[in-house]
């Protein structure tokens, strides 16, 4: 109340002299009429912002502010709502307004008795002040609303644009209100540079918000303005998107009951048709769930992917992947044993840290002699290198043992377990006797808990038992 | 003094606390080191199921051994037992009651390790190395599923030498995961097959791969009702695909994200792209962890589509990871994965398994 009011009148548009009830509407008007790019229809925040946008994006210059009255087309004057209006023009406007009101009053007064002129004239101007003091407060109100959410905005979209993989972790906690508005995810699988085009296709997103992102990056004085506008514009969007957060994992039967197995529509069918077939053929419980999910999906189909595009892949299509298409894509059935197909591991922008052969790392490694299994896979049972003899004994499994468990037992207690296992070994007596004398005979059939292994006689590790 | 094996010089005092110099980048995250780690690269890790009290970790390695440690509540690890194959061990899993450990090896066999008696018995045989092994517990049957480079997927009742069922696959099995009633197998040549396990295992659907490169790891995730609903698939090209089996809107619900790459912001030098070696889902939060050849691990929230954390870079690739049954412990193994070929293999280089407290870092981001 003690402030010196700069405006003392209703908000009005400097470019076209129109009046508005409050500044919020004035700003919307300016963005739609004066700061809108004629090429791509993107709404900017200021005249200079529009000029820069046209220059950078479309490589075009513009002469003046669109839809402005002559004399008010200066593109370089930064006006946002009621801010930035030159004092000269403000005074002129005030004078014009006063003239208008005085004319109105005079007309009315002329109808009255002339004796009352003096009193009326004094009263007249005073009427204006309360009225004018009320409006600035109302006009200021939107600006004082907390701008918490968008303040980080200049930083966040900055990151999303460049698609930096590691930079997101800190951001999500700060932006509870923002994500529904961020356009990266919803457009589908492969958006990238397309922060701008998707804004038009995305109904739930406030069209005002995303276009505001580039200007602050290029135009710093515009930031405080931008910080004030979004709270008002995004608020209506937020409840809508948060309410409609979808549950993609509504539980339907994962696999239809065995009898219906082949009838499932392939996963590529459209969402609606697959829901229909599911509800037709599934159990009652799942029908209820699907009906619910159908509603949820249809209500939230568009904002469903509200989550933010912080997975780095999202903002950049996989240029590396495209460049690195493996040669195996084309040959599904190529036998690998003789001459392995090779990968394309290097491109201009990236390098796959992987050997060239298109076999798995384990297959490659297993080919080495040092990893060859000591026992051939055929039926012979020959013992491999016998340092085992020194180590705590491998035992012949069978006859002598009152086997509770049939089959080959491998109480291996050394680094190399020698018993051949090629023979499936369930037939007792199929095992040839072992060459080495078993130095010790752990009574494994008695099954005492015997956890520890070493080359020494089995040692109970302290406290270690199952 | 080491309780395991012969030739490791790494006999720590069994306290499980890292003790090396601060400049050593083998443990930049300052996580707990597991004592007596294997002598060669660790290929797989698995924690005991909730049916057993306590936490027991088993890990298989290229030194042909499988080791078991008890992880105590104070973070100390106690080596318990070890068993051997005659070839490198590629996968391990637990039975649902926690009494048996199953191991799969390049020696073309799989074994059942009875922990109470510390005995092993062979339960499976393939024509080629067995790459994956999983325990299936169905209401009307229980069995072991083994996937092999011989292009077959076999199911074994552990009491019989012959498989209960053998399914032919289009290509060699590279990775698999089972969450009843669903199983997913990813093969060479970017094959991807989903199986349903009710009544008996059968092939459910072959899926066109969402990834353009060789498949490397897969993990099934569950929905809010704890039913399996989709899987995460990792490739050698630093990318993970999140794929739902029956999504309401496949184009929107399925997505891929890039990970385990270098030079995030610097576009002047070519970006190094590393393989994703393993993916694990947190059993409680549903968030996931990925580990890669770049020597980092990352935590992600697939529903919020955000990254939760990325670790510092270890000096070796991270080859395996897993969560314990209540999600408080995240274990990851640091060893060479052959991603740069045999020239970079140093048999003298120590291999590590680290344990990290995972209770807080994997909480999902709040929904907006």
mmCIF file of C-alpha atoms in Angstrom, chain A residues 162-170 172-173 175-177 179-180 185-190 202 241-242 245-258 261 264-272 274-275 278 283 289 293 297 300-314 316-322 324-326 328-329 331-336 341 343-344 347-355 357-366 368 370-375 377 391 405-426 444 447-456 461-466, chain B residues 1 3-7 40-41 43 52 56 58 62-64 68-70 78-88 90 94 98 105-109 111 113-127 129 131 149 151 157-162 170-172 174 179 181-183 188-190 194-199 202-205 207-208 212-216 222-225 227-230 236-239 242-259 261 263-265 269-275 277 288 293 300-310 319 336-342 345 347 365 367-368:
data_model
loop_
_atom_site.group_PDB
_atom_site.id
_atom_site.type_symbol
_atom_site.label_atom_id
_atom_site.label_comp_id
_atom_site.label_asym_id
_atom_site.label_seq_id
_atom_site.Cartn_x
_atom_site.Cartn_y
_atom_site.Cartn_z
ATOM 1 C CA UNK A 162 22.239 -31.605 -24.605
ATOM 2 C CA UNK A 163 21.203 -35.013 -23.528
ATOM 3 C CA UNK A 164 23.976 -35.394 -21.054
ATOM 4 C CA UNK A 165 23.667 -38.752 -19.537
ATOM 5 C CA UNK A 166 25.013 -38.237 -16.083
ATOM 6 C CA UNK A 167 23.520 -34.994 -15.086
ATOM 7 C CA UNK A 168 20.058 -35.846 -14.125
ATOM 8 C CA UNK A 169 20.262 -37.397 -10.706
ATOM 9 C CA UNK A 170 20.141 -34.192 -8.810
ATOM 10 C CA UNK A 172 14.401 -34.905 -10.285
ATOM 11 C CA UNK A 173 13.926 -34.145 -6.623
ATOM 12 C CA UNK A 175 11.096 -30.584 -9.923
ATOM 13 C CA UNK A 176 7.987 -32.141 -8.588
ATOM 14 C CA UNK A 177 5.802 -29.945 -10.645
ATOM 15 C CA UNK A 179 8.015 -33.315 -15.091
ATOM 16 C CA UNK A 180 4.542 -33.546 -16.457
ATOM 17 C CA UNK A 185 9.277 -38.603 -22.797
ATOM 18 C CA UNK A 186 5.763 -38.434 -24.033
ATOM 19 C CA UNK A 187 6.390 -38.014 -27.685
ATOM 20 C CA UNK A 188 7.324 -41.603 -27.825
ATOM 21 C CA UNK A 189 10.371 -43.597 -28.341
ATOM 22 C CA UNK A 190 12.740 -41.441 -30.236
ATOM 23 C CA UNK A 202 1.028 -32.793 -26.651
ATOM 24 C CA UNK A 241 -1.397 -34.736 -15.228
ATOM 25 C CA UNK A 242 -0.906 -35.933 -11.717
ATOM 26 C CA UNK A 245 -0.796 -40.873 -13.816
ATOM 27 C CA UNK A 246 -1.264 -44.225 -15.396
ATOM 28 C CA UNK A 247 -0.337 -47.603 -14.112
ATOM 29 C CA UNK A 248 1.071 -49.374 -17.074
ATOM 30 C CA UNK A 249 1.432 -52.442 -14.976
ATOM 31 C CA UNK A 250 -2.176 -53.075 -14.261
ATOM 32 C CA UNK A 251 -2.152 -56.694 -13.560
ATOM 33 C CA UNK A 252 -3.643 -58.719 -16.239
ATOM 34 C CA UNK A 253 -2.840 -62.376 -16.410
ATOM 35 C CA UNK A 254 0.672 -62.488 -17.623
ATOM 36 C CA UNK A 255 0.167 -65.593 -19.585
ATOM 37 C CA UNK A 256 -3.329 -66.624 -20.475
ATOM 38 C CA UNK A 257 -4.194 -70.017 -19.153
ATOM 39 C CA UNK A 258 -2.435 -72.742 -20.984
ATOM 40 C CA UNK A 261 -1.927 -69.850 -25.252
ATOM 41 C CA UNK A 264 -2.931 -63.874 -27.648
ATOM 42 C CA UNK A 265 -2.588 -61.016 -29.988
ATOM 43 C CA UNK A 266 1.007 -60.186 -30.696
ATOM 44 C CA UNK A 267 2.520 -57.504 -28.634
ATOM 45 C CA UNK A 268 2.582 -55.114 -31.508
ATOM 46 C CA UNK A 269 -1.159 -54.845 -31.800
ATOM 47 C CA UNK A 270 -2.734 -51.601 -30.802
ATOM 48 C CA UNK A 271 -3.472 -51.054 -27.186
ATOM 49 C CA UNK A 272 -7.194 -50.888 -27.566
ATOM 50 C CA UNK A 274 -5.395 -56.005 -27.249
ATOM 51 C CA UNK A 275 -7.428 -54.861 -24.292
ATOM 52 C CA UNK A 278 -7.995 -59.792 -23.247
ATOM 53 C CA UNK A 283 -10.946 -64.833 -16.197
ATOM 54 C CA UNK A 289 -8.879 -55.251 -13.804
ATOM 55 C CA UNK A 293 -7.144 -50.446 -16.868
ATOM 56 C CA UNK A 297 -5.410 -45.997 -20.113
ATOM 57 C CA UNK A 300 -4.229 -41.086 -19.402
ATOM 58 C CA UNK A 301 -3.127 -42.165 -22.778
ATOM 59 C CA UNK A 302 -1.456 -38.982 -23.668
ATOM 60 C CA UNK A 303 0.178 -37.911 -20.454
ATOM 61 C CA UNK A 304 1.071 -41.424 -19.568
ATOM 62 C CA UNK A 305 4.735 -40.961 -20.090
ATOM 63 C CA UNK A 306 4.833 -37.934 -17.907
ATOM 64 C CA UNK A 307 8.047 -39.087 -16.282
ATOM 65 C CA UNK A 308 10.949 -37.032 -17.233
ATOM 66 C CA UNK A 309 13.302 -37.701 -20.038
ATOM 67 C CA UNK A 310 16.289 -38.088 -17.867
ATOM 68 C CA UNK A 311 17.320 -41.385 -19.262
ATOM 69 C CA UNK A 312 19.977 -40.124 -21.545
ATOM 70 C CA UNK A 313 18.993 -42.340 -24.394
ATOM 71 C CA UNK A 314 15.729 -40.607 -24.649
ATOM 72 C CA UNK A 316 19.300 -38.547 -28.312
ATOM 73 C CA UNK A 317 18.519 -41.198 -30.704
ATOM 74 C CA UNK A 318 21.066 -43.878 -30.745
ATOM 75 C CA UNK A 319 23.431 -42.448 -33.248
ATOM 76 C CA UNK A 320 26.059 -44.765 -31.986
ATOM 77 C CA UNK A 321 23.838 -47.742 -32.310
ATOM 78 C CA UNK A 322 22.845 -46.851 -35.784
ATOM 79 C CA UNK A 324 27.371 -49.692 -35.105
ATOM 80 C CA UNK A 325 24.896 -51.999 -36.649
ATOM 81 C CA UNK A 326 26.303 -55.378 -36.207
ATOM 82 C CA UNK A 328 24.969 -60.216 -37.485
ATOM 83 C CA UNK A 329 21.695 -58.427 -37.784
ATOM 84 C CA UNK A 331 22.355 -63.154 -40.726
ATOM 85 C CA UNK A 332 20.298 -64.827 -38.136
ATOM 86 C CA UNK A 333 21.544 -68.313 -38.547
ATOM 87 C CA UNK A 334 25.178 -67.998 -39.332
ATOM 88 C CA UNK A 335 27.152 -70.761 -37.759
ATOM 89 C CA UNK A 336 29.811 -69.350 -35.619
ATOM 90 C CA UNK A 341 31.087 -62.915 -37.883
ATOM 91 C CA UNK A 343 31.012 -56.585 -35.274
ATOM 92 C CA UNK A 344 31.378 -53.075 -36.394
ATOM 93 C CA UNK A 347 32.371 -45.400 -35.761
ATOM 94 C CA UNK A 348 33.147 -41.762 -36.017
ATOM 95 C CA UNK A 349 31.447 -40.870 -32.795
ATOM 96 C CA UNK A 350 31.804 -43.924 -30.663
ATOM 97 C CA UNK A 351 33.754 -47.034 -29.990
ATOM 98 C CA UNK A 352 32.375 -50.271 -28.708
ATOM 99 C CA UNK A 353 34.666 -51.718 -26.081
ATOM 100 C CA UNK A 354 34.316 -55.298 -27.187
ATOM 101 C CA UNK A 355 36.412 -57.636 -29.268
ATOM 102 C CA UNK A 357 34.202 -61.233 -33.030
ATOM 103 C CA UNK A 358 30.493 -61.368 -32.663
ATOM 104 C CA UNK A 359 30.474 -64.067 -30.051
ATOM 105 C CA UNK A 360 29.945 -63.525 -26.388
ATOM 106 C CA UNK A 361 32.868 -62.632 -24.154
ATOM 107 C CA UNK A 362 32.516 -65.919 -22.354
ATOM 108 C CA UNK A 363 32.647 -67.911 -25.560
ATOM 109 C CA UNK A 364 35.747 -66.060 -26.602
ATOM 110 C CA UNK A 365 37.419 -66.645 -23.303
ATOM 111 C CA UNK A 366 36.433 -70.288 -23.084
ATOM 112 C CA UNK A 368 41.599 -70.409 -24.583
ATOM 113 C CA UNK A 370 43.935 -72.526 -20.126
ATOM 114 C CA UNK A 371 40.184 -72.747 -19.731
ATOM 115 C CA UNK A 372 39.699 -76.014 -21.501
ATOM 116 C CA UNK A 373 38.062 -78.534 -19.329
ATOM 117 C CA UNK A 374 40.349 -81.188 -18.089
ATOM 118 C CA UNK A 375 38.032 -84.010 -18.838
ATOM 119 C CA UNK A 377 33.041 -84.867 -22.623
ATOM 120 C CA UNK A 391 45.481 -82.803 -1.795
ATOM 121 C CA UNK A 405 22.217 -90.850 -2.721
ATOM 122 C CA UNK A 406 22.800 -92.693 -5.898
ATOM 123 C CA UNK A 407 25.132 -91.332 -8.390
ATOM 124 C CA UNK A 408 28.445 -89.729 -8.598
ATOM 125 C CA UNK A 409 29.560 -87.858 -5.644
ATOM 126 C CA UNK A 410 32.220 -85.304 -5.918
ATOM 127 C CA UNK A 411 33.458 -84.410 -2.534
ATOM 128 C CA UNK A 412 36.058 -82.307 -4.115
ATOM 129 C CA UNK A 413 38.428 -80.815 -1.788
ATOM 130 C CA UNK A 414 41.167 -79.623 -3.961
ATOM 131 C CA UNK A 415 41.520 -77.241 -6.756
ATOM 132 C CA UNK A 416 40.888 -79.836 -9.372
ATOM 133 C CA UNK A 417 38.121 -82.217 -8.963
ATOM 134 C CA UNK A 418 39.188 -85.161 -10.945
ATOM 135 C CA UNK A 419 36.262 -87.474 -11.134
ATOM 136 C CA UNK A 420 34.973 -87.638 -14.619
ATOM 137 C CA UNK A 421 31.506 -86.499 -14.994
ATOM 138 C CA UNK A 422 30.975 -87.175 -18.575
ATOM 139 C CA UNK A 423 29.240 -90.306 -17.627
ATOM 140 C CA UNK A 424 26.005 -89.119 -16.225
ATOM 141 C CA UNK A 425 27.126 -91.220 -13.476
ATOM 142 C CA UNK A 426 23.915 -92.398 -12.090
ATOM 143 C CA UNK A 444 30.785 -88.304 3.890
ATOM 144 C CA UNK A 447 27.035 -86.493 6.527
ATOM 145 C CA UNK A 448 28.470 -84.578 9.335
ATOM 146 C CA UNK A 449 28.376 -80.934 8.659
ATOM 147 C CA UNK A 450 31.635 -80.288 7.009
ATOM 148 C CA UNK A 451 31.875 -76.907 5.581
ATOM 149 C CA UNK A 452 35.521 -76.146 5.229
ATOM 150 C CA UNK A 453 37.681 -77.349 2.466
ATOM 151 C CA UNK A 454 41.349 -77.205 2.098
ATOM 152 C CA UNK A 455 44.004 -79.445 0.850
ATOM 153 C CA UNK A 456 44.556 -80.460 4.361
ATOM 154 C CA UNK A 461 36.140 -73.643 10.119
ATOM 155 C CA UNK A 462 35.317 -71.812 13.249
ATOM 156 C CA UNK A 463 31.668 -71.728 13.762
ATOM 157 C CA UNK A 464 31.016 -72.576 10.260
ATOM 158 C CA UNK A 465 28.388 -75.081 9.712
ATOM 159 C CA UNK A 466 25.102 -75.293 8.069
ATOM 160 C CA UNK B 1 45.409 -67.434 6.361
ATOM 161 C CA UNK B 3 40.619 -70.884 3.999
ATOM 162 C CA UNK B 4 40.158 -71.430 0.350
ATOM 163 C CA UNK B 5 42.203 -72.969 -2.360
ATOM 164 C CA UNK B 6 45.909 -73.016 -2.715
ATOM 165 C CA UNK B 7 47.580 -70.232 -4.416
ATOM 166 C CA UNK B 40 40.042 -65.753 -11.426
ATOM 167 C CA UNK B 41 37.203 -63.682 -12.825
ATOM 168 C CA UNK B 43 31.156 -64.958 -13.430
ATOM 169 C CA UNK B 52 17.053 -69.412 5.136
ATOM 170 C CA UNK B 56 24.874 -66.559 2.336
ATOM 171 C CA UNK B 58 27.793 -67.974 -3.519
ATOM 172 C CA UNK B 62 36.693 -68.910 -14.071
ATOM 173 C CA UNK B 63 38.987 -70.722 -11.683
ATOM 174 C CA UNK B 64 36.503 -73.590 -11.876
ATOM 175 C CA UNK B 68 30.180 -69.810 -0.394
ATOM 176 C CA UNK B 69 30.465 -67.089 2.237
ATOM 177 C CA UNK B 70 28.335 -66.172 5.150
ATOM 178 C CA UNK B 78 33.201 -65.643 6.532
ATOM 179 C CA UNK B 79 34.237 -68.139 3.892
ATOM 180 C CA UNK B 80 32.299 -71.304 4.366
ATOM 181 C CA UNK B 81 32.846 -73.825 1.654
ATOM 182 C CA UNK B 82 33.989 -74.407 -1.867
ATOM 183 C CA UNK B 83 33.326 -76.858 -4.610
ATOM 184 C CA UNK B 84 34.937 -77.450 -7.956
ATOM 185 C CA UNK B 85 34.015 -78.174 -11.483
ATOM 186 C CA UNK B 86 36.450 -79.195 -14.159
ATOM 187 C CA UNK B 87 35.790 -76.115 -16.144
ATOM 188 C CA UNK B 88 34.930 -72.499 -15.464
ATOM 189 C CA UNK B 90 29.292 -69.749 -15.491
ATOM 190 C CA UNK B 94 19.850 -71.534 -5.028
ATOM 191 C CA UNK B 98 18.119 -72.592 0.599
ATOM 192 C CA UNK B 105 29.955 -74.925 -15.915
ATOM 193 C CA UNK B 106 31.868 -74.917 -19.162
ATOM 194 C CA UNK B 107 32.492 -78.579 -18.491
ATOM 195 C CA UNK B 108 29.000 -79.157 -19.868
ATOM 196 C CA UNK B 109 27.592 -80.314 -16.569
ATOM 197 C CA UNK B 111 25.835 -79.933 -10.245
ATOM 198 C CA UNK B 113 25.601 -78.882 -4.033
ATOM 199 C CA UNK B 114 24.016 -79.983 -0.831
ATOM 200 C CA UNK B 115 25.251 -77.499 1.703
ATOM 201 C CA UNK B 116 24.404 -79.537 4.728
ATOM 202 C CA UNK B 117 26.597 -82.373 3.677
ATOM 203 C CA UNK B 118 28.908 -80.350 1.506
ATOM 204 C CA UNK B 119 28.550 -82.890 -1.247
ATOM 205 C CA UNK B 120 27.894 -82.316 -4.889
ATOM 206 C CA UNK B 121 26.221 -84.477 -7.404
ATOM 207 C CA UNK B 122 25.936 -84.065 -11.104
ATOM 208 C CA UNK B 123 22.391 -83.432 -12.213
ATOM 209 C CA UNK B 124 22.604 -82.279 -15.812
ATOM 210 C CA UNK B 125 24.541 -82.875 -18.953
ATOM 211 C CA UNK B 126 24.674 -80.898 -22.182
ATOM 212 C CA UNK B 127 26.553 -81.054 -25.426
ATOM 213 C CA UNK B 129 28.979 -75.411 -21.925
ATOM 214 C CA UNK B 131 25.603 -70.835 -19.488
ATOM 215 C CA UNK B 149 25.597 -73.042 -25.913
ATOM 216 C CA UNK B 151 21.181 -74.296 -28.326
ATOM 217 C CA UNK B 157 14.411 -83.332 -12.123
ATOM 218 C CA UNK B 158 17.492 -83.641 -9.993
ATOM 219 C CA UNK B 159 16.820 -87.282 -9.292
ATOM 220 C CA UNK B 160 17.040 -88.453 -12.855
ATOM 221 C CA UNK B 161 19.876 -88.436 -15.335
ATOM 222 C CA UNK B 162 17.636 -87.654 -18.234
ATOM 223 C CA UNK B 170 17.243 -70.822 -32.319
ATOM 224 C CA UNK B 171 20.693 -70.058 -31.048
ATOM 225 C CA UNK B 172 23.113 -70.376 -28.176
ATOM 226 C CA UNK B 174 23.495 -66.188 -23.560
ATOM 227 C CA UNK B 179 10.342 -65.612 -12.060
ATOM 228 C CA UNK B 181 5.480 -68.443 -14.105
ATOM 229 C CA UNK B 182 7.676 -66.633 -16.582
ATOM 230 C CA UNK B 183 11.102 -67.364 -18.005
ATOM 231 C CA UNK B 188 23.005 -65.231 -29.742
ATOM 232 C CA UNK B 189 21.991 -63.346 -32.842
ATOM 233 C CA UNK B 190 19.696 -61.197 -30.742
ATOM 234 C CA UNK B 194 9.683 -65.925 -23.384
ATOM 235 C CA UNK B 195 8.516 -69.164 -21.839
ATOM 236 C CA UNK B 196 5.571 -69.805 -19.626
ATOM 237 C CA UNK B 197 6.045 -72.326 -16.868
ATOM 238 C CA UNK B 198 2.563 -73.184 -15.722
ATOM 239 C CA UNK B 199 1.760 -76.900 -15.846
ATOM 240 C CA UNK B 202 6.504 -74.199 -23.013
ATOM 241 C CA UNK B 203 7.569 -71.512 -25.358
ATOM 242 C CA UNK B 204 5.249 -68.542 -25.094
ATOM 243 C CA UNK B 205 6.485 -65.983 -27.530
ATOM 244 C CA UNK B 207 10.092 -61.334 -29.367
ATOM 245 C CA UNK B 208 11.843 -59.087 -31.837
ATOM 246 C CA UNK B 212 20.441 -53.700 -31.974
ATOM 247 C CA UNK B 213 23.426 -55.436 -30.481
ATOM 248 C CA UNK B 214 24.409 -58.711 -28.942
ATOM 249 C CA UNK B 215 22.384 -59.630 -25.906
ATOM 250 C CA UNK B 216 24.322 -60.007 -22.731
ATOM 251 C CA UNK B 222 7.533 -57.702 -11.278
ATOM 252 C CA UNK B 223 4.556 -55.444 -10.983
ATOM 253 C CA UNK B 224 3.027 -54.086 -7.815
ATOM 254 C CA UNK B 225 1.317 -57.385 -7.197
ATOM 255 C CA UNK B 227 3.746 -60.889 -10.669
ATOM 256 C CA UNK B 228 6.370 -60.946 -13.379
ATOM 257 C CA UNK B 229 5.397 -58.464 -15.995
ATOM 258 C CA UNK B 230 8.416 -57.716 -18.096
ATOM 259 C CA UNK B 236 27.150 -55.106 -25.339
ATOM 260 C CA UNK B 237 26.397 -51.629 -26.575
ATOM 261 C CA UNK B 238 25.842 -49.901 -23.279
ATOM 262 C CA UNK B 239 22.084 -50.021 -23.495
ATOM 263 C CA UNK B 242 12.780 -52.268 -20.564
ATOM 264 C CA UNK B 243 10.181 -54.461 -22.137
ATOM 265 C CA UNK B 244 6.745 -55.341 -20.850
ATOM 266 C CA UNK B 245 5.104 -58.553 -21.921
ATOM 267 C CA UNK B 246 1.568 -57.225 -22.251
ATOM 268 C CA UNK B 247 1.689 -53.499 -21.925
ATOM 269 C CA UNK B 248 -1.344 -51.320 -22.487
ATOM 270 C CA UNK B 249 0.650 -49.179 -24.861
ATOM 271 C CA UNK B 250 3.810 -50.826 -26.118
ATOM 272 C CA UNK B 251 5.135 -47.806 -27.907
ATOM 273 C CA UNK B 252 5.015 -45.761 -24.735
ATOM 274 C CA UNK B 253 5.661 -48.323 -22.070
ATOM 275 C CA UNK B 254 8.654 -50.031 -23.612
ATOM 276 C CA UNK B 255 11.799 -48.014 -23.866
ATOM 277 C CA UNK B 256 15.557 -48.254 -23.894
ATOM 278 C CA UNK B 257 18.156 -46.216 -22.143
ATOM 279 C CA UNK B 258 21.861 -45.775 -22.581
ATOM 280 C CA UNK B 259 24.294 -46.559 -19.839
ATOM 281 C CA UNK B 261 29.369 -45.000 -21.622
ATOM 282 C CA UNK B 263 32.562 -38.950 -22.289
ATOM 283 C CA UNK B 264 29.105 -37.880 -21.451
ATOM 284 C CA UNK B 265 29.489 -34.281 -22.354
ATOM 285 C CA UNK B 269 36.474 -37.535 -28.629
ATOM 286 C CA UNK B 270 34.632 -40.664 -29.625
ATOM 287 C CA UNK B 271 32.512 -42.089 -26.907
ATOM 288 C CA UNK B 272 33.518 -45.397 -25.392
ATOM 289 C CA UNK B 273 30.620 -47.754 -25.158
ATOM 290 C CA UNK B 274 30.831 -50.618 -22.714
ATOM 291 C CA UNK B 275 28.894 -53.810 -22.368
ATOM 292 C CA UNK B 277 27.440 -57.290 -17.849
ATOM 293 C CA UNK B 288 17.354 -51.920 -10.867
ATOM 294 C CA UNK B 293 32.607 -53.275 -18.459
ATOM 295 C CA UNK B 300 17.928 -46.805 -12.012
ATOM 296 C CA UNK B 301 14.233 -46.292 -11.448
ATOM 297 C CA UNK B 302 12.477 -47.651 -14.488
ATOM 298 C CA UNK B 303 9.086 -46.232 -13.592
ATOM 299 C CA UNK B 304 10.295 -42.733 -13.065
ATOM 300 C CA UNK B 305 12.742 -43.303 -15.909
ATOM 301 C CA UNK B 306 15.557 -41.714 -14.003
ATOM 302 C CA UNK B 307 19.008 -42.659 -12.933
ATOM 303 C CA UNK B 308 19.395 -42.857 -9.184
ATOM 304 C CA UNK B 309 23.135 -43.166 -8.855
ATOM 305 C CA UNK B 310 26.286 -44.002 -10.713
ATOM 306 C CA UNK B 319 31.240 -58.729 -14.055
ATOM 307 C CA UNK B 336 38.208 -58.858 -15.973
ATOM 308 C CA UNK B 337 35.468 -59.713 -18.401
ATOM 309 C CA UNK B 338 37.519 -60.040 -21.579
ATOM 310 C CA UNK B 339 35.994 -56.908 -23.056
ATOM 311 C CA UNK B 340 39.364 -55.823 -24.374
ATOM 312 C CA UNK B 341 40.488 -59.245 -25.479
ATOM 313 C CA UNK B 342 43.141 -61.498 -24.098
ATOM 314 C CA UNK B 345 44.136 -60.220 -19.135
ATOM 315 C CA UNK B 347 46.140 -63.456 -14.185
ATOM 316 C CA UNK B 365 12.018 -41.467 -6.963
ATOM 317 C CA UNK B 367 6.061 -40.228 -8.306
ATOM 318 C CA UNK B 368 5.071 -36.883 -9.656
#
